[in-house]
Short mmCIF file of C-alpha atoms in Angstrom, two decimals:
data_model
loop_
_atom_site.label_atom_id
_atom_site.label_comp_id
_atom_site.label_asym_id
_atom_site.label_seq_id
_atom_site.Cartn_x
_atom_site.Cartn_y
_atom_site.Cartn_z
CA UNK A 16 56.10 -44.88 52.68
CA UNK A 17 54.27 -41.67 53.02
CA UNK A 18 51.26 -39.53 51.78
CA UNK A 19 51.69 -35.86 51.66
CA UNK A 20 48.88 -33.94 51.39
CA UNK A 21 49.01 -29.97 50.35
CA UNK A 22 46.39 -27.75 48.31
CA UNK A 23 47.18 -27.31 45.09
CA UNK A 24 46.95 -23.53 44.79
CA UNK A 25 46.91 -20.50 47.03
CA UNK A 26 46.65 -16.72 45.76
CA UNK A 27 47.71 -13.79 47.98
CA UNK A 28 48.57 -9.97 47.58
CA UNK A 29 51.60 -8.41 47.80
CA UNK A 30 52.80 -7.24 51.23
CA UNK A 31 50.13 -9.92 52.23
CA UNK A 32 50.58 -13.25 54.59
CA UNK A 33 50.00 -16.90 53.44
CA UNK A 34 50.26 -20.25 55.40
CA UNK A 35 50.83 -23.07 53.47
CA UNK A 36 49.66 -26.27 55.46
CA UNK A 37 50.94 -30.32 55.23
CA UNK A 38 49.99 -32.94 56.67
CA UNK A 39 51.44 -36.02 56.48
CA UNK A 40 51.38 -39.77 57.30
CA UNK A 41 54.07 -42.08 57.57
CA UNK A 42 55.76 -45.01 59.35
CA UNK A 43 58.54 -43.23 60.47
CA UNK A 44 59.58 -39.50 60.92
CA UNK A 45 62.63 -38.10 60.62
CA UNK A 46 61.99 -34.44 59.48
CA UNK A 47 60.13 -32.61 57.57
CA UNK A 48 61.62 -29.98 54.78
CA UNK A 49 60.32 -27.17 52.87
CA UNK A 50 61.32 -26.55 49.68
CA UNK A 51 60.69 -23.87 46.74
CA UNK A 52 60.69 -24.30 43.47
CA UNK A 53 60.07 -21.55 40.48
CA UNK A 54 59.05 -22.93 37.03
CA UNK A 55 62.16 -24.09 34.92
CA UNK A 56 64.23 -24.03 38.08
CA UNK A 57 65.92 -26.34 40.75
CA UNK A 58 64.01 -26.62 44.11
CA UNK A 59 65.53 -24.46 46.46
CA UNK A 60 65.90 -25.38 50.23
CA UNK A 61 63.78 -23.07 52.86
CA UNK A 62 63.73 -24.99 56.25
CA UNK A 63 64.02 -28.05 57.98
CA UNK A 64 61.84 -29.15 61.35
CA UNK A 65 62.51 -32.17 63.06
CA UNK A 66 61.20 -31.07 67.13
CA UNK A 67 57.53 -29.92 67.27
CA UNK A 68 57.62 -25.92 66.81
CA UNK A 69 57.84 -22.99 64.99
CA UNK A 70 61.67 -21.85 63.05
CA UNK A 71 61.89 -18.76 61.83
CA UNK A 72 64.10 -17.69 59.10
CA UNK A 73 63.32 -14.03 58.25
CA UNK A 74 60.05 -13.63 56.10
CA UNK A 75 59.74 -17.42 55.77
CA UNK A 76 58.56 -19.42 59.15
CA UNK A 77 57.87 -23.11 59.51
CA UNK A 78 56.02 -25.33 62.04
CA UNK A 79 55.91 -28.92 62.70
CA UNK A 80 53.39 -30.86 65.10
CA UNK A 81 54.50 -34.20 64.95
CA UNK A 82 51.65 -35.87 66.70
CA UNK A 83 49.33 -34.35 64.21
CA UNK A 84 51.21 -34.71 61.18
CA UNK A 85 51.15 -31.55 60.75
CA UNK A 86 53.43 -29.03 59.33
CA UNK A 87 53.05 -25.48 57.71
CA UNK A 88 54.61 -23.04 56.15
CA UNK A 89 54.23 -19.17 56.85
CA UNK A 90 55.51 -16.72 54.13
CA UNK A 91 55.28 -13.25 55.31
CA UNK A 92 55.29 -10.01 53.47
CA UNK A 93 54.71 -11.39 50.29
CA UNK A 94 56.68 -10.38 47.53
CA UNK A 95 56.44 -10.85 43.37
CA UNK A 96 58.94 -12.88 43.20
CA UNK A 97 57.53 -14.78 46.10
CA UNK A 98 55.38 -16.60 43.33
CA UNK A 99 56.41 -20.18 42.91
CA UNK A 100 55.33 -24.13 44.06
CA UNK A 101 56.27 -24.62 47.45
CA UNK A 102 57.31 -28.18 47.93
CA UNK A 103 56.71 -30.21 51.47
CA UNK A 104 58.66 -33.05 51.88
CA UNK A 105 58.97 -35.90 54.70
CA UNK A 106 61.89 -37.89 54.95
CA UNK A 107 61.86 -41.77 56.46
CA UNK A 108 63.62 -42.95 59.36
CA UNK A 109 63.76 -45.44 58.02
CA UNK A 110 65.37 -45.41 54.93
CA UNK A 111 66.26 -41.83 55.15
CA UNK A 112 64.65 -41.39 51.92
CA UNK A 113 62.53 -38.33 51.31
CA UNK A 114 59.45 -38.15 49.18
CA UNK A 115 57.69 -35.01 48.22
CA UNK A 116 54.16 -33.56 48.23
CA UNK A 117 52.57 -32.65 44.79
CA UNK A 118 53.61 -28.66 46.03
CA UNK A 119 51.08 -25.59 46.08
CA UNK A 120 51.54 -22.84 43.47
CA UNK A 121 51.66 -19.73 45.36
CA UNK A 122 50.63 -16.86 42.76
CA UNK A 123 51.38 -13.20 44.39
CA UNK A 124 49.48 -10.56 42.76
CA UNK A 125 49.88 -6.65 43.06
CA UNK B 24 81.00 -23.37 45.13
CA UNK B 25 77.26 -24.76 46.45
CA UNK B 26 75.99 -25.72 42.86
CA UNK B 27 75.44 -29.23 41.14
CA UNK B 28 75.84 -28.77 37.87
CA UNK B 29 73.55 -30.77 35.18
CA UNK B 30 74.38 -31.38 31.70
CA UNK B 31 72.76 -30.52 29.37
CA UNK B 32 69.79 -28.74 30.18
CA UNK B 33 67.91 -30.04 26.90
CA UNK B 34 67.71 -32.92 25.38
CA UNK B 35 65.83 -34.85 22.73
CA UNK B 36 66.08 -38.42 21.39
CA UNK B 37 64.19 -40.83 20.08
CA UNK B 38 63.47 -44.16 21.66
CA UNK B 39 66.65 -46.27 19.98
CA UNK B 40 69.16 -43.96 20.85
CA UNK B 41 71.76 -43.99 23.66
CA UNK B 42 72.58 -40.97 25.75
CA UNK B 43 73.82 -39.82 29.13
CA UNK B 44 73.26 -36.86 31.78
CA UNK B 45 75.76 -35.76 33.82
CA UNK B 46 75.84 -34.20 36.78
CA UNK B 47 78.64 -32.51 39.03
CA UNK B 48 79.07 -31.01 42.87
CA UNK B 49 82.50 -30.08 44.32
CA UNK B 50 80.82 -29.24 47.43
CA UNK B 51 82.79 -32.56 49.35
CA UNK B 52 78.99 -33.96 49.47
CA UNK B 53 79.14 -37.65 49.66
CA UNK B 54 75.68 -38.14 48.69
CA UNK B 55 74.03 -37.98 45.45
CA UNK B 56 70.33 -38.34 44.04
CA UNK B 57 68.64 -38.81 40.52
CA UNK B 58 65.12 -37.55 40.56
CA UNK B 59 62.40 -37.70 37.91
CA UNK B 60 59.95 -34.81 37.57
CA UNK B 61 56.97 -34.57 35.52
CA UNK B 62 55.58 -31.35 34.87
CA UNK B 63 52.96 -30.23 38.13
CA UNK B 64 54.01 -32.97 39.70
CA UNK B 65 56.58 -33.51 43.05
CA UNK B 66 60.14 -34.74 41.98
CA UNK B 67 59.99 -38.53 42.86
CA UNK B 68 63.14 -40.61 43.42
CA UNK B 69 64.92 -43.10 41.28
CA UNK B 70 68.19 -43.44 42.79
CA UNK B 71 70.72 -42.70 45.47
CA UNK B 72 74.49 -43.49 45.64
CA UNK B 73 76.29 -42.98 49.24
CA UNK B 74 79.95 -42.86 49.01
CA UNK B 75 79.94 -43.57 45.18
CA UNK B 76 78.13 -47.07 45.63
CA UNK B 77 74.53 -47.39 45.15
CA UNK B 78 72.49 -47.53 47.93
CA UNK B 79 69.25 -47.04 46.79
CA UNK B 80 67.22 -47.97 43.30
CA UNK B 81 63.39 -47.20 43.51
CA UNK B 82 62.64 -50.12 40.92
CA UNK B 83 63.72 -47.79 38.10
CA UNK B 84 63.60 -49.94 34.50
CA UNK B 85 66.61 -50.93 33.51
CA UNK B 86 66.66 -48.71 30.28
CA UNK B 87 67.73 -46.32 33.28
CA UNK B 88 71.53 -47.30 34.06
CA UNK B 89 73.12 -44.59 36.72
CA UNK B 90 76.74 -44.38 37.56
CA UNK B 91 79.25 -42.64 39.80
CA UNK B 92 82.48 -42.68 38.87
CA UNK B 93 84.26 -40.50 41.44
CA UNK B 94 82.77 -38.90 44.43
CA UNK B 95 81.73 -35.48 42.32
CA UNK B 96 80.28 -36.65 39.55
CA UNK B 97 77.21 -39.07 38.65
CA UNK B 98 76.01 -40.07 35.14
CA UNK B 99 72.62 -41.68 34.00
CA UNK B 100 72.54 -43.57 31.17
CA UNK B 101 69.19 -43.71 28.93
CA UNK B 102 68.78 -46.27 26.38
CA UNK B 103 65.76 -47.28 24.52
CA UNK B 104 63.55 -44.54 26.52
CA UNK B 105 59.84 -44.78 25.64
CA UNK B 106 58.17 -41.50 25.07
CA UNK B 107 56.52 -41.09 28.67
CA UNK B 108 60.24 -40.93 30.10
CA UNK B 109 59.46 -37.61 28.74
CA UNK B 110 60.30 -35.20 31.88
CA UNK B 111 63.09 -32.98 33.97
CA UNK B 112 65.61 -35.31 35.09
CA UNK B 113 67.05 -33.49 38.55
CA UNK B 114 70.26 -34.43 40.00
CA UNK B 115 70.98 -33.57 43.60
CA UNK B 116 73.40 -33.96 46.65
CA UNK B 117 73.61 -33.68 50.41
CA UNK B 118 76.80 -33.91 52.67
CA UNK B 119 75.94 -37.44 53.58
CA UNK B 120 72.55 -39.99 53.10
CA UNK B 121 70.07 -39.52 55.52
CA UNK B 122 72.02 -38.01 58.27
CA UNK B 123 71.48 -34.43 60.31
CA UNK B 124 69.55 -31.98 58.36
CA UNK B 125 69.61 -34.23 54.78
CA UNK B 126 69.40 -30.68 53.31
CA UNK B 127 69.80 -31.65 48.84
CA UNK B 128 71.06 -29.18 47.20
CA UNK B 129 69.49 -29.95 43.24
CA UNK B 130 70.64 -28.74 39.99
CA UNK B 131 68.11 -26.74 37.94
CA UNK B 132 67.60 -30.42 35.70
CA UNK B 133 67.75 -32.04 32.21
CA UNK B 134 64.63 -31.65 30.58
CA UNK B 135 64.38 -34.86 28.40
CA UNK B 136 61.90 -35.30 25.15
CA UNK B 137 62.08 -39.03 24.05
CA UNK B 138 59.89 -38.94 20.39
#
């Protein structure tokens, strides 16, 4: 299995940066997802790392280190609607399944 | 069409009666996922089927009873639900189990009140 660890809340300003960090142990890796989720709605899918480094995807970056456990999650220019939990989740090699951290409610203020 | 569908979006029984949620995806995904989310809390899994036949159970009670009749569509059937089954019910699917990026594409859940 795993345990996913993520803070439970971060606050930022508009137009502002925030890193969201994971870290994560389990006895098998076989990538490591990003996911958002506004309240009411479906989890979205952001980005997917399974090689240490950084992937870029226009304001939203993520980074794994797998020999730390480490992952984060860079959102950049901040927007309103940028406010929502940000889910990490790890998947198994193996049994491919993937389990989810308990997310960090990013709140983006003005 | 990159949506899975989940029907309905409310629902509220009490703890004798039998219903079902249903969920759709005419994406060609051959993988599809029931997860259980509790309000603040990460969506945890309960079941996966991979090519219509169940693959995975995560020691769900049996008061649970999924099903997959074709390779769109997957049911779960709820009978005698106790009130902390209370949650969102979210139904997802990837192109295949476990394999390249796994990417699940979820529907936006059944939000289920068992009195």
């Amino acid at each position: 299995g795993q345990n996913i660890d993520q803070p439970t809340e971060m606050t930022a300003t508009e137009g502002a940066i925030v890193q969201i960090n994971c870290t994560y142990q389990t006895s098998g890796f076989n990538g490591l997802f990003w996911y958002q989720q506004h309240a009411g709605e479906a989890p979205t899918f952001l980005s997917y790392n399974v090689l240490d480094g950084l992937e870029e995807k226009g304001r939203f970056s993520s980074f794994l280190s797998r020999s730390k456990g480490y992952s984060y999650l860079l959102l950049k220019e901040l927007q309103m609607k940028d406010s929502a939990s940000y889910l990490c989740a790890v998947r198994d090699s193996n049994d491919y399944k993937l389990s989810f951290g308990a997310g960090t409610t990013v709140t983006v203020r003005a | 069409d990159t949506e899975v569908t989940q029907t309905p979006k409310h629902l509220v029984m009490g703890m004798t009666n039998k219903k079902s949620l249903k969920c759709e995806q005419h994406m060609g995904h051959r993988a599809m996922y029931w997860y259980k989310q509790k309000a603040k809390k990460p969506p945890e899994l309960m079941f996966v089927y991979s090519y219509e036949k169940l693959s995975i159970n995560e020691s769900v009670p049996s008061r649970f009873s999924p099903e997959c009749p074709n390779s769109s569509l997957l049911n779960l059937h709820l009978h005698a639900l106790q009130p902390e089954d209370s949650a969102l019910y979210l139904c997802a699917s990837s192109l295949l189990a476990g394999v390249g990026t796994g990417e699940l594409f979820f529907g936006e859940g059944s939000r289920l009140t068992v009195l």
